[in-house]
Amino acid sequence: MFNINTELFTGKAKQYANARPDYPKEAIDYICKLVSNSAIFADIGAGTGKFTKNIAERGYQIYAVEPNKDMMLQLKTTLHNYPQTKIIEAPAEATTLSAKSIDIVVCAQAMHWFDLAKFAEECRRITKPDSIIMAVYNVVPGGSSINHSRLSTEIFFKNPIIKEFPNPIYYTREKWLEYMTSHSYDPLPNDVGYANHIKRINSRFDKESIDGFLCLNILTKVYYEKW
């Protein structure tokens, strides 16, 4: 299953890096307080490194695991100035990380793409005793991410601690167009329906924007358990 999902973002990495929501400082502060300064992170399904960079900036050693080659090119650019990071091309279910080497596993905007049973097995293999497994989601009102976060976390975790952080994002028309062409289900320029998709994107911006900005009142949700 994960081999199919691997290619869903091919051709969309640049838009993803430019326009997908970042994570609020308060959420990153909270996550870092759960671990020691010497903790080793594994960011599984790291994408273009939006979450990874926030942890790397705090000085933590972090492995960024990502299977999509397009996303990895952006990931390498994002992490260029952080020598303590290591990028690994691998799926979530077979990370190639050493056994019992990781203190905290984080899946930012990614857990719903995994084979959760196989991923759980891989987490048990790579984590140290008393490690943390975490999912982080930017939930968009009315968006598919609500179901992604709820369904994946309800299946994967038994009794997670859940914290929420406001994360409003303001989009210009240019950034809105990038954002709305960065999802796995968004058509590419050479796809049938792309022109109509762009027309709908612009129409929504015209209806909902104020003074040239469209605001999404995103909520960042952090789910975690100790294993």
Short mmCIF file of N, CA and C in Angstrom, two decimals, residues 3 10-11 17 21 23 38 45 61-62 67 72 81 102 115 119 124-125 169-170 172 181 196 200 203 207 212 215 220:
data_model
loop_
_atom_site.label_atom_id
_atom_site.label_comp_id
_atom_site.label_asym_id
_atom_site.label_seq_id
_atom_site.Cartn_x
_atom_site.Cartn_y
_atom_site.Cartn_z
N ASN A 3 3.70 1.78 -1.29
CA ASN A 3 4.35 2.03 -2.57
C ASN A 3 3.48 2.91 -3.47
N THR A 10 4.35 13.57 -6.16
CA THR A 10 5.29 13.87 -7.24
C THR A 10 4.75 15.00 -8.10
N GLY A 11 5.60 16.01 -8.33
CA GLY A 11 5.19 17.18 -9.10
C GLY A 11 4.57 18.28 -8.26
N ALA A 17 6.26 22.96 -0.29
CA ALA A 17 7.26 23.67 0.51
C ALA A 17 6.92 25.15 0.67
N PRO A 21 0.97 25.02 5.52
CA PRO A 21 1.14 25.67 6.82
C PRO A 21 2.35 25.15 7.59
N TYR A 23 4.24 25.13 11.56
CA TYR A 23 3.76 24.74 12.88
C TYR A 23 4.06 25.84 13.88
N SER A 38 19.20 15.94 24.65
CA SER A 38 19.99 14.98 23.87
C SER A 38 19.11 13.97 23.11
N GLY A 45 7.97 10.32 7.25
CA GLY A 45 7.15 11.00 6.26
C GLY A 45 7.43 12.48 6.31
N GLN A 61 19.41 16.25 17.20
CA GLN A 61 19.74 15.32 16.13
C GLN A 61 18.44 14.73 15.62
N ILE A 62 18.27 14.70 14.30
CA ILE A 62 17.01 14.24 13.76
C ILE A 62 17.23 13.51 12.44
N PRO A 67 10.02 8.85 1.47
CA PRO A 67 10.19 7.95 0.32
C PRO A 67 10.08 8.62 -1.05
N MET A 72 12.03 14.78 -1.46
CA MET A 72 13.38 14.73 -0.89
C MET A 72 14.28 15.85 -1.41
N ASN A 81 21.39 23.69 6.00
CA ASN A 81 22.22 24.36 7.01
C ASN A 81 22.20 23.68 8.37
N ILE A 102 16.02 5.49 18.66
CA ILE A 102 15.24 6.72 18.59
C ILE A 102 14.50 6.97 19.89
N ASP A 115 0.74 2.26 6.37
CA ASP A 115 0.14 1.01 6.81
C ASP A 115 0.37 0.98 8.31
N PHE A 119 3.65 0.05 10.46
CA PHE A 119 4.36 1.19 11.04
C PHE A 119 4.53 1.01 12.54
N ARG A 124 8.20 0.00 17.17
CA ARG A 124 8.70 -0.84 18.27
C ARG A 124 10.15 -1.26 18.02
N ARG A 125 10.49 -1.46 16.79
CA ARG A 125 11.86 -1.89 16.46
C ARG A 125 12.88 -0.76 16.66
N ILE A 169 -3.40 31.02 9.32
CA ILE A 169 -2.52 31.28 8.18
C ILE A 169 -3.22 32.25 7.23
N TYR A 170 -2.49 33.28 6.80
CA TYR A 170 -3.04 34.27 5.87
C TYR A 170 -2.39 34.09 4.49
N THR A 172 -1.99 35.16 0.44
CA THR A 172 -2.20 36.00 -0.73
C THR A 172 -2.76 35.11 -1.84
N THR A 181 -2.89 23.71 -4.88
CA THR A 181 -2.38 22.75 -5.88
C THR A 181 -1.31 21.84 -5.28
N ASN A 196 -10.28 24.02 -14.68
CA ASN A 196 -11.46 24.23 -13.85
C ASN A 196 -11.11 24.29 -12.37
N ARG A 200 -11.93 27.40 -9.81
CA ARG A 200 -12.60 27.27 -8.52
C ARG A 200 -11.75 27.86 -7.39
N SER A 203 -12.06 31.58 -7.58
CA SER A 203 -13.40 31.99 -7.17
C SER A 203 -13.54 32.01 -5.65
N LYS A 207 -14.26 35.25 -3.10
CA LYS A 207 -15.39 35.29 -2.18
C LYS A 207 -14.97 35.47 -0.72
N GLY A 212 -7.15 41.46 0.26
CA GLY A 212 -6.10 40.73 -0.45
C GLY A 212 -5.55 39.52 0.28
N CYS A 215 -7.85 34.01 5.07
CA CYS A 215 -7.38 33.41 6.32
C CYS A 215 -7.98 32.03 6.52
N THR A 220 -3.50 23.36 15.08
CA THR A 220 -2.46 22.35 15.12
C THR A 220 -2.74 21.39 16.27
#
